[in-house]
Short mmCIF file of C-alpha atoms in Angstrom, two decimals:
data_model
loop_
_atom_site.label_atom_id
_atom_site.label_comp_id
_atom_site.label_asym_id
_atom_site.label_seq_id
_atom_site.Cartn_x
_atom_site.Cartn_y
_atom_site.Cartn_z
CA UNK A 1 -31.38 -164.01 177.69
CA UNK A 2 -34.14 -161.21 178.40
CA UNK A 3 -32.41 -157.82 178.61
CA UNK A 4 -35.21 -155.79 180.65
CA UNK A 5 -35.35 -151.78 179.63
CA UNK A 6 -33.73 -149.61 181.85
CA UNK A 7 -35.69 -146.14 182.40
CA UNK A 8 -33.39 -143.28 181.45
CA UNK A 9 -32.28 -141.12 184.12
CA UNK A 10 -34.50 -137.58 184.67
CA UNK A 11 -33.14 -134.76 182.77
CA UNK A 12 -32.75 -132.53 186.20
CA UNK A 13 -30.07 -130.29 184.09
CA UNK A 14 -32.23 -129.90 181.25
CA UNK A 15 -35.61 -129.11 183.77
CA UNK A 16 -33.64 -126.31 185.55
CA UNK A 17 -32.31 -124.89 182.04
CA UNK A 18 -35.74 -124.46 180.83
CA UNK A 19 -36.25 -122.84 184.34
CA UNK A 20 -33.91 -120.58 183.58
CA UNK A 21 -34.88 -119.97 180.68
CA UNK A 22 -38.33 -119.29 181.05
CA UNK A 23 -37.03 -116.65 184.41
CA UNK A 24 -35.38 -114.62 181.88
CA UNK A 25 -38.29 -114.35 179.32
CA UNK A 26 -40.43 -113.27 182.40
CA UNK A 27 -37.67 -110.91 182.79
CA UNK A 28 -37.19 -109.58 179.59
CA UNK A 29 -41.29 -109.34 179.45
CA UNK A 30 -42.30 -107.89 182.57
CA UNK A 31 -39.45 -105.42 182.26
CA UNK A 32 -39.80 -104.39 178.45
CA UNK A 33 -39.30 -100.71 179.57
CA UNK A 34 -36.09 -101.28 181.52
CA UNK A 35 -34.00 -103.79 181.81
CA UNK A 36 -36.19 -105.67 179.57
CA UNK A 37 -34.54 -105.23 176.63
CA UNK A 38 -30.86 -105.85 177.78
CA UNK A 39 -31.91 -109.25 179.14
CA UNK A 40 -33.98 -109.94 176.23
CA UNK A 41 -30.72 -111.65 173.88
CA UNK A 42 -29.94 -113.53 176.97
CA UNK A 43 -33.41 -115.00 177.08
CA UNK A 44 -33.78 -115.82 173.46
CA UNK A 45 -29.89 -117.31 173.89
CA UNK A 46 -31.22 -119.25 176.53
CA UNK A 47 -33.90 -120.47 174.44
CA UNK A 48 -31.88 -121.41 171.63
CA UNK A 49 -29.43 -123.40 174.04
CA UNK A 50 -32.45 -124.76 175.62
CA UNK A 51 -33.35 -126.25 171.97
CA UNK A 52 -30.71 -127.79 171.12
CA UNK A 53 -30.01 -129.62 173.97
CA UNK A 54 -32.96 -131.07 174.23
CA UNK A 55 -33.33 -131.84 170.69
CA UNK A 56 -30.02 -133.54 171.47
CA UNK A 57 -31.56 -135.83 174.41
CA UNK A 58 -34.54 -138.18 172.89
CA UNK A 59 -35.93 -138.32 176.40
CA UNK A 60 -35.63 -134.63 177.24
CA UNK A 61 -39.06 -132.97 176.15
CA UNK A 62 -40.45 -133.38 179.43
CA UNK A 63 -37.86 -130.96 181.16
CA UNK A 64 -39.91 -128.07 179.09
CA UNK A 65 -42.35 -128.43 181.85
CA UNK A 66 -39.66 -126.07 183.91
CA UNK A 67 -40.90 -122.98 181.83
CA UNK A 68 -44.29 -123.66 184.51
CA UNK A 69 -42.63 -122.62 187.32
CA UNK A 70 -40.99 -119.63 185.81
CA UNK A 71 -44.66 -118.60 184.68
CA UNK A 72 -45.35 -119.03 188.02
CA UNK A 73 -42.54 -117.07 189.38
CA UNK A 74 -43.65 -113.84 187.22
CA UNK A 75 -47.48 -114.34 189.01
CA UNK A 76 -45.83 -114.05 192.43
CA UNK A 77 -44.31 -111.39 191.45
CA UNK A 78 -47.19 -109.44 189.98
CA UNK A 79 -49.35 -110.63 192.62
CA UNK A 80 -46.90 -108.87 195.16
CA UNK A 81 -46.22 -105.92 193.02
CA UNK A 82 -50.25 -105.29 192.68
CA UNK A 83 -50.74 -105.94 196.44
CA UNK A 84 -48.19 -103.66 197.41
CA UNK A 85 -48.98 -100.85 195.14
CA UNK A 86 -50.74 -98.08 197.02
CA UNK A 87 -53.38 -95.94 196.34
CA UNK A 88 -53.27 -93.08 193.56
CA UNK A 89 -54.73 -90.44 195.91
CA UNK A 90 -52.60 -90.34 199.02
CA UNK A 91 -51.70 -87.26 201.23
CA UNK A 92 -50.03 -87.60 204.38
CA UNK A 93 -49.70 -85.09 207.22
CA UNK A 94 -47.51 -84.77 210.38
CA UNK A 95 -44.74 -82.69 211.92
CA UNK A 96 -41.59 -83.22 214.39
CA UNK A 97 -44.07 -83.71 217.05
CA UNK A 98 -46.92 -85.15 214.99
CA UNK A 99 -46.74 -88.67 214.07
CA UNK A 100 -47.53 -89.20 210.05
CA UNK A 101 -51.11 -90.19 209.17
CA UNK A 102 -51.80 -91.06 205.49
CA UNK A 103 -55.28 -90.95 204.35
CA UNK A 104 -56.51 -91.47 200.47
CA UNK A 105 -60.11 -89.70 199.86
CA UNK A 106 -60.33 -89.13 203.47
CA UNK A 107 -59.93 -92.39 204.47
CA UNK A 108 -57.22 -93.38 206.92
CA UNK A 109 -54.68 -95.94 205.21
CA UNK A 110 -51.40 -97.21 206.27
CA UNK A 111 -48.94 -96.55 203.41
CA UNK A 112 -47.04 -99.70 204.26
CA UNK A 113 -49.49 -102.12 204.25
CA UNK A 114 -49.91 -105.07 202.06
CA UNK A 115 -53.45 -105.57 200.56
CA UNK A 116 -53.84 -109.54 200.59
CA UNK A 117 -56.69 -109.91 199.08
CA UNK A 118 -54.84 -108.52 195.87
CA UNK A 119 -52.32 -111.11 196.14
CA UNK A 120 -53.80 -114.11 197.31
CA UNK A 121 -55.59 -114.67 193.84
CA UNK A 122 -52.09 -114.63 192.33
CA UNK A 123 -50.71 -116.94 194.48
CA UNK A 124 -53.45 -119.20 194.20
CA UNK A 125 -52.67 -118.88 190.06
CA UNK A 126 -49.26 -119.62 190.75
CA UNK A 127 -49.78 -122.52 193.06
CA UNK A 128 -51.98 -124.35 190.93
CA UNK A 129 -49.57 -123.89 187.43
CA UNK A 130 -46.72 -125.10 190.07
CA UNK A 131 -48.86 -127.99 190.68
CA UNK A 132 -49.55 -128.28 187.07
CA UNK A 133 -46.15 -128.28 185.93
CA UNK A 134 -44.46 -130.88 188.36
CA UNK A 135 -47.73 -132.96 187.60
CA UNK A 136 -46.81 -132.81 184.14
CA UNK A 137 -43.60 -133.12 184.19
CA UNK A 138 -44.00 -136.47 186.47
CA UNK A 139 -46.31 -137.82 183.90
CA UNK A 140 -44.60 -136.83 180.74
CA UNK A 141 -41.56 -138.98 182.25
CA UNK A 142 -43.37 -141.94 182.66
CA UNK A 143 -44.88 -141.50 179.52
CA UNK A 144 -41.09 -141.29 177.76
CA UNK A 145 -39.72 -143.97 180.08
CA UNK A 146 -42.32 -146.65 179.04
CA UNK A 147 -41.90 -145.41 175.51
CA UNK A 148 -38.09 -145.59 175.47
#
């Protein structure tokens, strides 16, 4: 009798842990001077949690790929933080009557605007380490299930 080798089921659980995990080190990171360091414990908790279970799960490693898209969450977030930053040297002028005209070194700028040719190089980073994760991920599995 031939028992054939049934491929373990994908560690979704595990992949969004290490998600989450990864969300709150970008956190903790990207907000050192604030919040940073109050979500800092829950990031290295998360970590440690992350570990374990894994550790736990012989087919599991690949789920680490999840920290990607976190990495990628804290580009979009830069990238749209950078392309909505304005300029240093604004002044803006108007009255009751007047509508408000913004201009930085004399040049007329629109204080609301979002400069996409900042961002778009960020979201291009963040798209391709997306793709590079779930690519990963996807091959690690097979790699484990034909292993296993």
């Amino acid at each position: 009798m031939t028992v054939m080798a049934r491929p373990t089921s994908a560690p979704t659980g595990l992949f969004v842990l290490w998600m989450l995990t990864g969300l709150a080190g970008v956190l903790a990171l990207m907000g050192m001077l604030t919040i940073g360091i109050f979500v800092l414990p829950i990031a290295i908790a998360l970590l440690v949690l992350s570990i374990i279970l894994t550790e736990r799960r012989p087919n599991g490693w690949p789920a680490v790929a999840g920290l990607g898209l976190s990495l990628a969450a804290g580009l979009i977030w830069l990238g749209w933080v950078l392309a909505t930053a304005g300029p240093n040297d604004i002044s803006c002028s108007g009255g009751s009557d007047v509508p408000t005209t913004c201009t930085s070194n004399g040049v007329p700028i629109d204080e609301n605007a979002i400069a996409w040719a900042k961002a778009i190089p960020w979201f291009a980073a963040a798209a391709a380490v997306v793709l590079l994760s779930c690519l990963g991920y996807v091959a690690l599995r097979k790699r484990v299930n034909q292993v296993a």
